[in-house]
PDB file of C-alpha atoms and ligand atoms in Angstrom:
ATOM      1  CA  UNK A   1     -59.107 172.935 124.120  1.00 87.00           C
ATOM      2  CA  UNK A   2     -60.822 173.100 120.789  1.00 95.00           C
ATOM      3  CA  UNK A   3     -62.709 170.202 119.633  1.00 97.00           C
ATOM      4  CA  UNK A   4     -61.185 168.619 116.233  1.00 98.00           C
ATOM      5  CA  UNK A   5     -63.322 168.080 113.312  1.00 98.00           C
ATOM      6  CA  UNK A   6     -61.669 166.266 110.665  1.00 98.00           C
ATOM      7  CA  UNK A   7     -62.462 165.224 107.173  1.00 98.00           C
ATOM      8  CA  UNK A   8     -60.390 162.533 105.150  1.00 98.00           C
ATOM      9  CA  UNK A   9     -61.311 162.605 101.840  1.00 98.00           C
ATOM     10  CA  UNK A  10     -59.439 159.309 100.938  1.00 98.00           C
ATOM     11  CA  UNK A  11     -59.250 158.626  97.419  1.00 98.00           C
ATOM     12  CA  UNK A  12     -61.920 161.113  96.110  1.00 98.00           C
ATOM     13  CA  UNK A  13     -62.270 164.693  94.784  1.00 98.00           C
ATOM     14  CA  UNK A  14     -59.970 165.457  92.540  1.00 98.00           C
ATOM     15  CA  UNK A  15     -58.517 168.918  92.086  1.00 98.00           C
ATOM     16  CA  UNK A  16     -61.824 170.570  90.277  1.00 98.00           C
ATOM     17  CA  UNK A  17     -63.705 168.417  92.213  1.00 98.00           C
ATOM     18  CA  UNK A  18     -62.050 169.846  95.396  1.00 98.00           C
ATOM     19  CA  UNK A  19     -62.187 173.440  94.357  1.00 98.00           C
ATOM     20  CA  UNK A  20     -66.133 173.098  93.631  1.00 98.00           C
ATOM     21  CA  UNK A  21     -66.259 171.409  97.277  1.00 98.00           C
ATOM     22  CA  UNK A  22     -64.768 174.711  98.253  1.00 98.00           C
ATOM     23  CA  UNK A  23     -67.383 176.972  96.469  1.00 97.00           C
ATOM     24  CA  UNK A  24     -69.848 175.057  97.753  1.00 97.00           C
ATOM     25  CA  UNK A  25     -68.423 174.931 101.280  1.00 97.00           C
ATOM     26  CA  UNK A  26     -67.885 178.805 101.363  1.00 95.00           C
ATOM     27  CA  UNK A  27     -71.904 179.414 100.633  1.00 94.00           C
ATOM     28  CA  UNK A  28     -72.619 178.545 104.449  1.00 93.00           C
ATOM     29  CA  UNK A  29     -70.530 179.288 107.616  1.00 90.00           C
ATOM     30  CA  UNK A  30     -68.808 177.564 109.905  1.00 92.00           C
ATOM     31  CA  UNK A  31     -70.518 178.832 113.307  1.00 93.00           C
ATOM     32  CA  UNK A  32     -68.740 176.404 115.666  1.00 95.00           C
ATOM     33  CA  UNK A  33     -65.359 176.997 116.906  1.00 95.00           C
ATOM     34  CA  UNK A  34     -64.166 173.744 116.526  1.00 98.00           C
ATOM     35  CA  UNK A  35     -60.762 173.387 114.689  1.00 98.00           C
ATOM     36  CA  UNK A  36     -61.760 172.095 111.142  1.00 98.00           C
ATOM     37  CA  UNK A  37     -59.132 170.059 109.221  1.00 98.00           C
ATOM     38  CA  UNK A  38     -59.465 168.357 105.796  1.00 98.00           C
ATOM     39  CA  UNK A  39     -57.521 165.459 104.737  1.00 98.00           C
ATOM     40  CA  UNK A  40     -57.131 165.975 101.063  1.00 98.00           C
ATOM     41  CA  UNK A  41     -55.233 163.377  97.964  1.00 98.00           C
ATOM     42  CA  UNK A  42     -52.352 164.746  97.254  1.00 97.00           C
ATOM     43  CA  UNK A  43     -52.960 165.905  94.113  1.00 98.00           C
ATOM     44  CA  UNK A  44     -55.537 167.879  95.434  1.00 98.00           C
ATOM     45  CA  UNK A  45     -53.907 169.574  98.267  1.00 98.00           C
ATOM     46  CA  UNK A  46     -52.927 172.849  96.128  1.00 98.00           C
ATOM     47  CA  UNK A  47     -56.393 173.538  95.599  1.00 98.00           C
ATOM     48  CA  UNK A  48     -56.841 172.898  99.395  1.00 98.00           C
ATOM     49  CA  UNK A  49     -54.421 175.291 100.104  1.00 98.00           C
ATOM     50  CA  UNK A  50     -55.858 178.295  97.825  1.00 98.00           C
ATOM     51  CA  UNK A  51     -59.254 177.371  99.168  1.00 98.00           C
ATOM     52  CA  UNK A  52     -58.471 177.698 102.881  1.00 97.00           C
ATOM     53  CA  UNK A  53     -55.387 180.342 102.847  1.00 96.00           C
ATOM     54  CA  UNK A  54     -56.602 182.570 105.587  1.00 95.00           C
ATOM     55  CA  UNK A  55     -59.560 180.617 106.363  1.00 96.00           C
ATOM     56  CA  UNK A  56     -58.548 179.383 109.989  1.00 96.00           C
ATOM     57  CA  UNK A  57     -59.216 176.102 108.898  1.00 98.00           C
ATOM     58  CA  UNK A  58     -56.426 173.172 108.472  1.00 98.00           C
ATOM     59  CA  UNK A  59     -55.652 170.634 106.554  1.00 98.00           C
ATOM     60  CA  UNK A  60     -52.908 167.838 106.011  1.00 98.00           C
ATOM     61  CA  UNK A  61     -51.925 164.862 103.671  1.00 98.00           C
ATOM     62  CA  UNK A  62     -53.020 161.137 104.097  1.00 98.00           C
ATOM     63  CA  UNK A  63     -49.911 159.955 104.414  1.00 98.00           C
ATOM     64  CA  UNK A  64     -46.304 160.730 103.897  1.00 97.00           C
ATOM     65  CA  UNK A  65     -42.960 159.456 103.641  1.00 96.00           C
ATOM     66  CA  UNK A  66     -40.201 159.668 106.463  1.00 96.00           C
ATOM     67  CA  UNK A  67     -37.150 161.503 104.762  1.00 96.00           C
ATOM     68  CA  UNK A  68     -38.099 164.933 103.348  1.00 94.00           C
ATOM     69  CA  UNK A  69     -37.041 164.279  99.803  1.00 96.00           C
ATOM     70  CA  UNK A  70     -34.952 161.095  98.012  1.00 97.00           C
ATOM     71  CA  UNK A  71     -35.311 157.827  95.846  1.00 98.00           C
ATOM     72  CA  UNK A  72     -38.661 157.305  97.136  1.00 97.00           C
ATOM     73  CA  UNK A  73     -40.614 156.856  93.702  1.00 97.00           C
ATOM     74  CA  UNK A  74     -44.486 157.857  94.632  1.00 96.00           C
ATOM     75  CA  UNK A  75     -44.464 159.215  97.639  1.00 97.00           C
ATOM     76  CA  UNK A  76     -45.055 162.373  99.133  1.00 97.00           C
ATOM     77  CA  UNK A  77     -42.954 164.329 102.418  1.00 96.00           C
ATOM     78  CA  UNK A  78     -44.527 165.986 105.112  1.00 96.00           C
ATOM     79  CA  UNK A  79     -41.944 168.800 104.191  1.00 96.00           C
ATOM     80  CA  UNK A  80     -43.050 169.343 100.587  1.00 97.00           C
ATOM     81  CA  UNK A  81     -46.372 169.822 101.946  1.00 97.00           C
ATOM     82  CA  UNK A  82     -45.376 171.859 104.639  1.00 97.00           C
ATOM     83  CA  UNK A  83     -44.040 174.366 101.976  1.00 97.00           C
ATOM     84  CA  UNK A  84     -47.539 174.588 100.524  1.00 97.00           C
ATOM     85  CA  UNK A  85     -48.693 175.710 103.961  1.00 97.00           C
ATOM     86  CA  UNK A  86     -49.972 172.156 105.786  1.00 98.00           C
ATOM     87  CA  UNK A  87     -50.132 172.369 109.313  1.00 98.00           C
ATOM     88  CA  UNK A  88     -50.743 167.882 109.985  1.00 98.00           C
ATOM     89  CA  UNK A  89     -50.908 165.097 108.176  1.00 98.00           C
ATOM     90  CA  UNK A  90     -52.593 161.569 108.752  1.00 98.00           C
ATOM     91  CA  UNK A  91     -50.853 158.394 110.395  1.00 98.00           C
ATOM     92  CA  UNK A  92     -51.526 154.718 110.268  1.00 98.00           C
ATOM     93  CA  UNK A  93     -55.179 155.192 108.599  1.00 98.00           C
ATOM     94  CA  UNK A  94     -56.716 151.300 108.975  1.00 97.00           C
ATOM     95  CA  UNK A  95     -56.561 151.383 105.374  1.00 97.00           C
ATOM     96  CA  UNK A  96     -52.634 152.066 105.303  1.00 98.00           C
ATOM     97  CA  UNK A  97     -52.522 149.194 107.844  1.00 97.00           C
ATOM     98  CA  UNK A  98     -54.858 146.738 105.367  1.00 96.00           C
ATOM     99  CA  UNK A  99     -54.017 147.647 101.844  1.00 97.00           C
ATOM    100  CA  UNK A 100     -50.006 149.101 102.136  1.00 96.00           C
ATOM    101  CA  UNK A 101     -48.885 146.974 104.966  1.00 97.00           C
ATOM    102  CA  UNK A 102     -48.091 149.782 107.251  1.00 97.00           C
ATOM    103  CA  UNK A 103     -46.610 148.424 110.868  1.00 98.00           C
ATOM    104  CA  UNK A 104     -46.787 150.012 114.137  1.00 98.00           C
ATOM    105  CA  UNK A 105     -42.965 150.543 114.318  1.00 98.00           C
ATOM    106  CA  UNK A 106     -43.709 152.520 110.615  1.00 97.00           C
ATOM    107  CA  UNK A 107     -45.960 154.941 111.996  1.00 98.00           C
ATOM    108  CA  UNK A 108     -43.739 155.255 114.744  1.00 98.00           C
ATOM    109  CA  UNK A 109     -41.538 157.030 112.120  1.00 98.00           C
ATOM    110  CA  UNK A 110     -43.641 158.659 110.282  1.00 98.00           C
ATOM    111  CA  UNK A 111     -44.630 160.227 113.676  1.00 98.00           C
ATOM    112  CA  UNK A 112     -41.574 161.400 114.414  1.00 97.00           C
ATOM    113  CA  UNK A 113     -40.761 162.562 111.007  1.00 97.00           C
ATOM    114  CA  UNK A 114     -43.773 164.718 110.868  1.00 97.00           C
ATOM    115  CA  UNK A 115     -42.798 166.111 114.309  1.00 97.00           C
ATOM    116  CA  UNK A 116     -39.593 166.777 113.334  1.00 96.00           C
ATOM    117  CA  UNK A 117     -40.968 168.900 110.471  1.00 95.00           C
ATOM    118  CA  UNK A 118     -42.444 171.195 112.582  1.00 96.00           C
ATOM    119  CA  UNK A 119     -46.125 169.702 111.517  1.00 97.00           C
ATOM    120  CA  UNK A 120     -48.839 167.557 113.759  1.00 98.00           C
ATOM    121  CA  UNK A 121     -49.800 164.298 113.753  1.00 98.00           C
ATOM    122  CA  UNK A 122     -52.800 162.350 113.492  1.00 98.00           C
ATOM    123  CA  UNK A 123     -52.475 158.897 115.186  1.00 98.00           C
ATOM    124  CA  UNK A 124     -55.051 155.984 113.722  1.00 98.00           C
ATOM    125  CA  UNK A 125     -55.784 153.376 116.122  1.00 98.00           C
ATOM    126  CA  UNK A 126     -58.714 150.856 116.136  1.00 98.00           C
ATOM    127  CA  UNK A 127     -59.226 147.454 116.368  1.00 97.00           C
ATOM    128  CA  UNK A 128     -60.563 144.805 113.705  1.00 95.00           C
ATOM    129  CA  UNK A 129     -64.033 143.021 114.180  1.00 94.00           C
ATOM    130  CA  UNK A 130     -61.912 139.775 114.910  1.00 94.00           C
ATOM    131  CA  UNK A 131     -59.824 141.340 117.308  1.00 96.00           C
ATOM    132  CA  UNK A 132     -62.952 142.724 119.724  1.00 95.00           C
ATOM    133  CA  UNK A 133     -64.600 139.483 119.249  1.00 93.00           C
ATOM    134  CA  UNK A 134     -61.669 137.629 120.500  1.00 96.00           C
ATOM    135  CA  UNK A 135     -61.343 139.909 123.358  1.00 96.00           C
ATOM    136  CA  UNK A 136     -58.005 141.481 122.449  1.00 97.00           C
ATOM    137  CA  UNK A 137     -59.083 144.616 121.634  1.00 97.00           C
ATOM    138  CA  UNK A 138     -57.423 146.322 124.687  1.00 98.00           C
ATOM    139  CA  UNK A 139     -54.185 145.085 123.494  1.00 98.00           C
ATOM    140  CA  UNK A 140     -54.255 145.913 120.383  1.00 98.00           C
ATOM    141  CA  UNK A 141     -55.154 149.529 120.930  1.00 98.00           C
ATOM    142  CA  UNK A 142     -52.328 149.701 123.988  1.00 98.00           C
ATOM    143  CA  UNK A 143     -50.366 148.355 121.053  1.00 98.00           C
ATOM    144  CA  UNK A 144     -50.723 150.588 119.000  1.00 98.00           C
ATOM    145  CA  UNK A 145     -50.317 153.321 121.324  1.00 98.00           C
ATOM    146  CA  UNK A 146     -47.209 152.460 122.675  1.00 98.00           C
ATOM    147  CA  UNK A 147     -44.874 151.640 119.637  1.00 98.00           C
ATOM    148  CA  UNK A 148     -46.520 154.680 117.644  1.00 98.00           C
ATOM    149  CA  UNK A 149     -45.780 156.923 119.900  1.00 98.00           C
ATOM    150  CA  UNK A 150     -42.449 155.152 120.960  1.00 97.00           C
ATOM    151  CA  UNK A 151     -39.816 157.752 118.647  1.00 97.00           C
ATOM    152  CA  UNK A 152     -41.261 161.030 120.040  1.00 97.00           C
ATOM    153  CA  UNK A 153     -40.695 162.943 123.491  1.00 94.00           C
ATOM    154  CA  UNK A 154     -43.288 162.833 125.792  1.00 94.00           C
ATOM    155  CA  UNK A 155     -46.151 165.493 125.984  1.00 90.00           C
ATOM    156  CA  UNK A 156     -45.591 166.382 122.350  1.00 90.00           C
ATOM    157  CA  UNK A 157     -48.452 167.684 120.670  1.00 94.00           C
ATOM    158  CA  UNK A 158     -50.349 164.897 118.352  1.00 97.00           C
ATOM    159  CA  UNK A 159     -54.151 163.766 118.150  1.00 98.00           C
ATOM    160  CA  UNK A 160     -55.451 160.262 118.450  1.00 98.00           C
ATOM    161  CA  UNK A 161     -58.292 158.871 116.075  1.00 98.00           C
ATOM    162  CA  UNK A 162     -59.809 156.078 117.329  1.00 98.00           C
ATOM    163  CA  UNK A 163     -61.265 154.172 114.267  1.00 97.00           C
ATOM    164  CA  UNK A 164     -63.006 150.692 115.279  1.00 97.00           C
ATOM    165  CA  UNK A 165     -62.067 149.167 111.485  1.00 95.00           C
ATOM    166  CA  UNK A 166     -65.744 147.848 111.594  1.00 94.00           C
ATOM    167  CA  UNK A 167     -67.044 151.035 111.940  1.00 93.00           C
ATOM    168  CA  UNK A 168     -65.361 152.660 108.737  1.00 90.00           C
ATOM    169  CA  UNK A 169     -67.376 152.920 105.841  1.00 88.00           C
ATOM    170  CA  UNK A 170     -69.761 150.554 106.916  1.00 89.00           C
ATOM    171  CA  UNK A 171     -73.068 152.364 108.347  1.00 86.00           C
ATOM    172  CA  UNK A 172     -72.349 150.903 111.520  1.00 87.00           C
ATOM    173  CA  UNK A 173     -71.589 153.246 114.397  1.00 88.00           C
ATOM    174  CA  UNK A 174     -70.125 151.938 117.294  1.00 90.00           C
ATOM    175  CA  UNK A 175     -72.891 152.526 120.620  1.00 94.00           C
ATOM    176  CA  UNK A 176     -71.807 154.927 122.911  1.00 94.00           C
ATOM    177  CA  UNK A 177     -70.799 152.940 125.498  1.00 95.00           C
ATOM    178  CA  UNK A 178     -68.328 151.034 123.727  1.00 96.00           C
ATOM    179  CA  UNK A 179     -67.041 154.374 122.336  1.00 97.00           C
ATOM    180  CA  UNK A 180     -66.570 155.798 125.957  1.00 97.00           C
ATOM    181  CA  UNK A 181     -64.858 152.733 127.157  1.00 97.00           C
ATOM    182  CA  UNK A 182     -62.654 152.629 124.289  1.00 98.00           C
ATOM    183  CA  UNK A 183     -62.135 156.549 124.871  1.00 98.00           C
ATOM    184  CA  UNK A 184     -61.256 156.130 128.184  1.00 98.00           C
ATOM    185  CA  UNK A 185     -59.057 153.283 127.755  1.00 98.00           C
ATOM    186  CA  UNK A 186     -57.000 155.225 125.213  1.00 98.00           C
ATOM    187  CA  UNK A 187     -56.591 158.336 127.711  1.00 98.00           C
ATOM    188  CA  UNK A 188     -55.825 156.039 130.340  1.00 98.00           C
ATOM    189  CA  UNK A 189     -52.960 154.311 128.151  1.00 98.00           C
ATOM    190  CA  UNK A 190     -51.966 158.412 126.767  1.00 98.00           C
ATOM    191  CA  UNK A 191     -51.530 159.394 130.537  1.00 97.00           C
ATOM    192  CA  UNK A 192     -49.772 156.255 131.495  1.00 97.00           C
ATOM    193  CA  UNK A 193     -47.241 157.328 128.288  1.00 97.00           C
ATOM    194  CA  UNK A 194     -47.073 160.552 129.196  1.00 97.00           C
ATOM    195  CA  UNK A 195     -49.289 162.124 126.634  1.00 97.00           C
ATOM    196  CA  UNK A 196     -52.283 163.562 128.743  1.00 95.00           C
ATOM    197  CA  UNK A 197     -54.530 165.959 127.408  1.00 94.00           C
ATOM    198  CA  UNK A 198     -53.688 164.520 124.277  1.00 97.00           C
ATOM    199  CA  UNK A 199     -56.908 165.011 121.947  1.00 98.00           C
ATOM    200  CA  UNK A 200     -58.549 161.683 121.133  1.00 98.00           C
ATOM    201  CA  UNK A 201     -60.464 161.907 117.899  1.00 98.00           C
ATOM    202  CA  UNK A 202     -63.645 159.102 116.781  1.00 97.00           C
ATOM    203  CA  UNK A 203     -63.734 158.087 113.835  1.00 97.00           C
ATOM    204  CA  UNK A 204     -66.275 155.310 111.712  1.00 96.00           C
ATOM    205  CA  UNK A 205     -69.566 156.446 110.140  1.00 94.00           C
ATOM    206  CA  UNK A 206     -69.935 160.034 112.113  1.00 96.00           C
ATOM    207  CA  UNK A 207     -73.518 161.509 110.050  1.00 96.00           C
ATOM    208  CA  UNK A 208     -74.980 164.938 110.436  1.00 97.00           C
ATOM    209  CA  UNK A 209     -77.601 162.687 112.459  1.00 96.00           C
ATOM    210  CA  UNK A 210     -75.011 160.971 115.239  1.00 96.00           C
ATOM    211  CA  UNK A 211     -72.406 163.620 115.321  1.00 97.00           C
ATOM    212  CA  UNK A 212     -74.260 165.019 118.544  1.00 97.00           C
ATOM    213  CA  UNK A 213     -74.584 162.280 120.424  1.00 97.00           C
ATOM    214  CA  UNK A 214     -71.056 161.266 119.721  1.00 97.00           C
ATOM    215  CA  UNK A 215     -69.676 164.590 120.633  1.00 97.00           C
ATOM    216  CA  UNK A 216     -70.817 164.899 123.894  1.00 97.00           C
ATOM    217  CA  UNK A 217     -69.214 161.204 125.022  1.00 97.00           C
ATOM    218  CA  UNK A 218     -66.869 161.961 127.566  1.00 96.00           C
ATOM    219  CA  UNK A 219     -63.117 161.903 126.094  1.00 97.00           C
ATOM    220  CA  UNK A 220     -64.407 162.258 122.719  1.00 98.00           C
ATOM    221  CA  UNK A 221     -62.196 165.853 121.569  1.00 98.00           C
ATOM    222  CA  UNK A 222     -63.938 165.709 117.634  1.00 98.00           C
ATOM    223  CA  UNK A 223     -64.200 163.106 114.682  1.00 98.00           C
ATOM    224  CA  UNK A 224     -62.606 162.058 111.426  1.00 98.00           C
ATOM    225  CA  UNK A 225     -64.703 162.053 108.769  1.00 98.00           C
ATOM    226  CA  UNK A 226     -64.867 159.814 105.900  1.00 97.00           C
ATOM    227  CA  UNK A 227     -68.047 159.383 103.614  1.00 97.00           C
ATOM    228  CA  UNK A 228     -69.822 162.323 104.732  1.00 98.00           C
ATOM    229  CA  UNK A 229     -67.106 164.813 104.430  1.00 98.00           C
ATOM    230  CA  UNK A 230     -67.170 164.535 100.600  1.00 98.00           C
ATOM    231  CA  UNK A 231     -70.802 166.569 101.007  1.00 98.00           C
ATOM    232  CA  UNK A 232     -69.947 170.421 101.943  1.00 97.00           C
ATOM    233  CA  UNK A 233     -73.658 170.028 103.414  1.00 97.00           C
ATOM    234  CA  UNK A 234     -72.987 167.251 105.116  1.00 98.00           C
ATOM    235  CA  UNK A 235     -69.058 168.374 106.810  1.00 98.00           C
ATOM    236  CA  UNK A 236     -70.236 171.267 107.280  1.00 98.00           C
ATOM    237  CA  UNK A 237     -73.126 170.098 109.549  1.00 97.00           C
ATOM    238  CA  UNK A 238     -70.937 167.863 111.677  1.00 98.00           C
ATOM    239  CA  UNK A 239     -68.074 170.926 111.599  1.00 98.00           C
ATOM    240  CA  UNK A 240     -71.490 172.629 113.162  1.00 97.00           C
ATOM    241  CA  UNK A 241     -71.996 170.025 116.249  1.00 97.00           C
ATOM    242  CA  UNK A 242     -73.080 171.606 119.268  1.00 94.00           C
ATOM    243  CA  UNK A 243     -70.755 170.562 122.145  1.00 88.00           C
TER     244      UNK A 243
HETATM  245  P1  LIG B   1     -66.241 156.835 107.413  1.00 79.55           P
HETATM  246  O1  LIG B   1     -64.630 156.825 107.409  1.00 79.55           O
HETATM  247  O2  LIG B   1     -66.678 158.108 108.099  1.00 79.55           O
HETATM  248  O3  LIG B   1     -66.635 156.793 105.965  1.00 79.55           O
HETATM  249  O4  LIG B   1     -66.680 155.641 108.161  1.00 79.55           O
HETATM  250  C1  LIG B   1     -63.893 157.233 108.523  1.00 79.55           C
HETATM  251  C2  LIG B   1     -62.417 157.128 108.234  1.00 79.55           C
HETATM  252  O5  LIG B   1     -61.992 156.174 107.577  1.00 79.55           O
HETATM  253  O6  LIG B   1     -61.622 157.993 108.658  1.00 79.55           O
END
């Protein structure tokens, strides 16, 4: 199966800003064959989808609403987007979790309403800082696992991040032992569900200067990208990792 390498551009690059990404993206090639996918703002995701019409590469919202359309005052639907040509969109993000109060039986939802759109998922799971110090870091990820994916069939297509929240945006990496434990765990807990072979993404400060090291962990099936996917140089060196 193809490795996954994801960018999620989070609240940056607007629509110029994304089409000069683009440009600037387009000046070197991908040589990999690992599926790329970007994670655009919405209001950006038109240029997105000009920029990468026929390119191969992928790309999905942040987030999304569970009914297609409605009284739902700011949000977006994974069907809209679908019409402008997305093939996934983004689930549970730590920052959803944090800043919008989104709950495991939410994603569960949005899961199954991005499914049921004909569209892929992108499962965030990770634990706080608090929650691996106090040992419950296992249960919080089997958590996770098990009410997000509780509203779809088994063996239905979907990727896993796993984002340690201490690891986001932080500089901090986490080592790569307690990535491959945490891997394994999570593919242990998938199988156990009924979702083997499911790919299982990492994701918290991946650099041009890790992304090899991290790649070649066992269970690790690509990244999500944060900070350094807003640099084409950058993305475009970690869409490049060698594994
Ligand atoms: P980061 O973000 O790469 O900037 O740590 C990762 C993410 O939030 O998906």
């Amino acid at each position: 199966m193809k490795k996954i390498i994801a960018g999620n551009w989070k609240l940056n690059l607007g629509p110029a800003q994304a089409r000069q990404f683009f440009v600037d993206w387009k000046k070197s090639a991908v040589t990999s064959s690992h599926q790329i996918v970007f994670f655009p703002s919405a209001v950006s995701a038109d240029a997105t989808a000009q920029a990468l019409a026929g390119t191969g590469i992928e790309w999905g919202l942040q987030n999304s609403w569970t009914a297609p359309s409605g009284a739902f005052t700011g949000e977006n639907s994974v069907a809209m987007s679908k019409e402008m040509g997305a093939q996934w969109c983004l689930v549970g993000h730590s920052e959803r979790r944090q800043f919008f109060g989104e709950t495991d039986a939410w994603c569960a939802d949005k899961v199954k309403a991005i499914m049921g759109a004909g569209l892929k998922p992108m499962l965030c799971i990770g634990e706080t800082l608090e929650e691996r110090k106090s040992g419950k870091m296992f249960d919080v990820l089997r958590t996770q696992l098990t009410k997000g994916l509780s509203q779809i069939p088994k063996a239905s297509f979907l990727a896993i991040a796993y984002e340690p929240v201490w690891a986001i945006g932080t500089g901090v990496v986490a080592t790569p032992e307690q990535v491959a434990e945490a891997h394994k765990f999570v593919d242990d807990v998938l199988g156990e569900l009924g979702f083997r072979e499911t790919p299982i993404l990492y994701g918290g400060s991946v650099k041009p200067d890790n992304s090899e090291a991290l790649l070649s962990i066992p269970k690790v099936s690509g990244f999500l990208v944060g900070g350094a996917s807003l640099v084409p140089a950058q993305f475009l060196q970690i869409a490049n990792t060698k594994g």
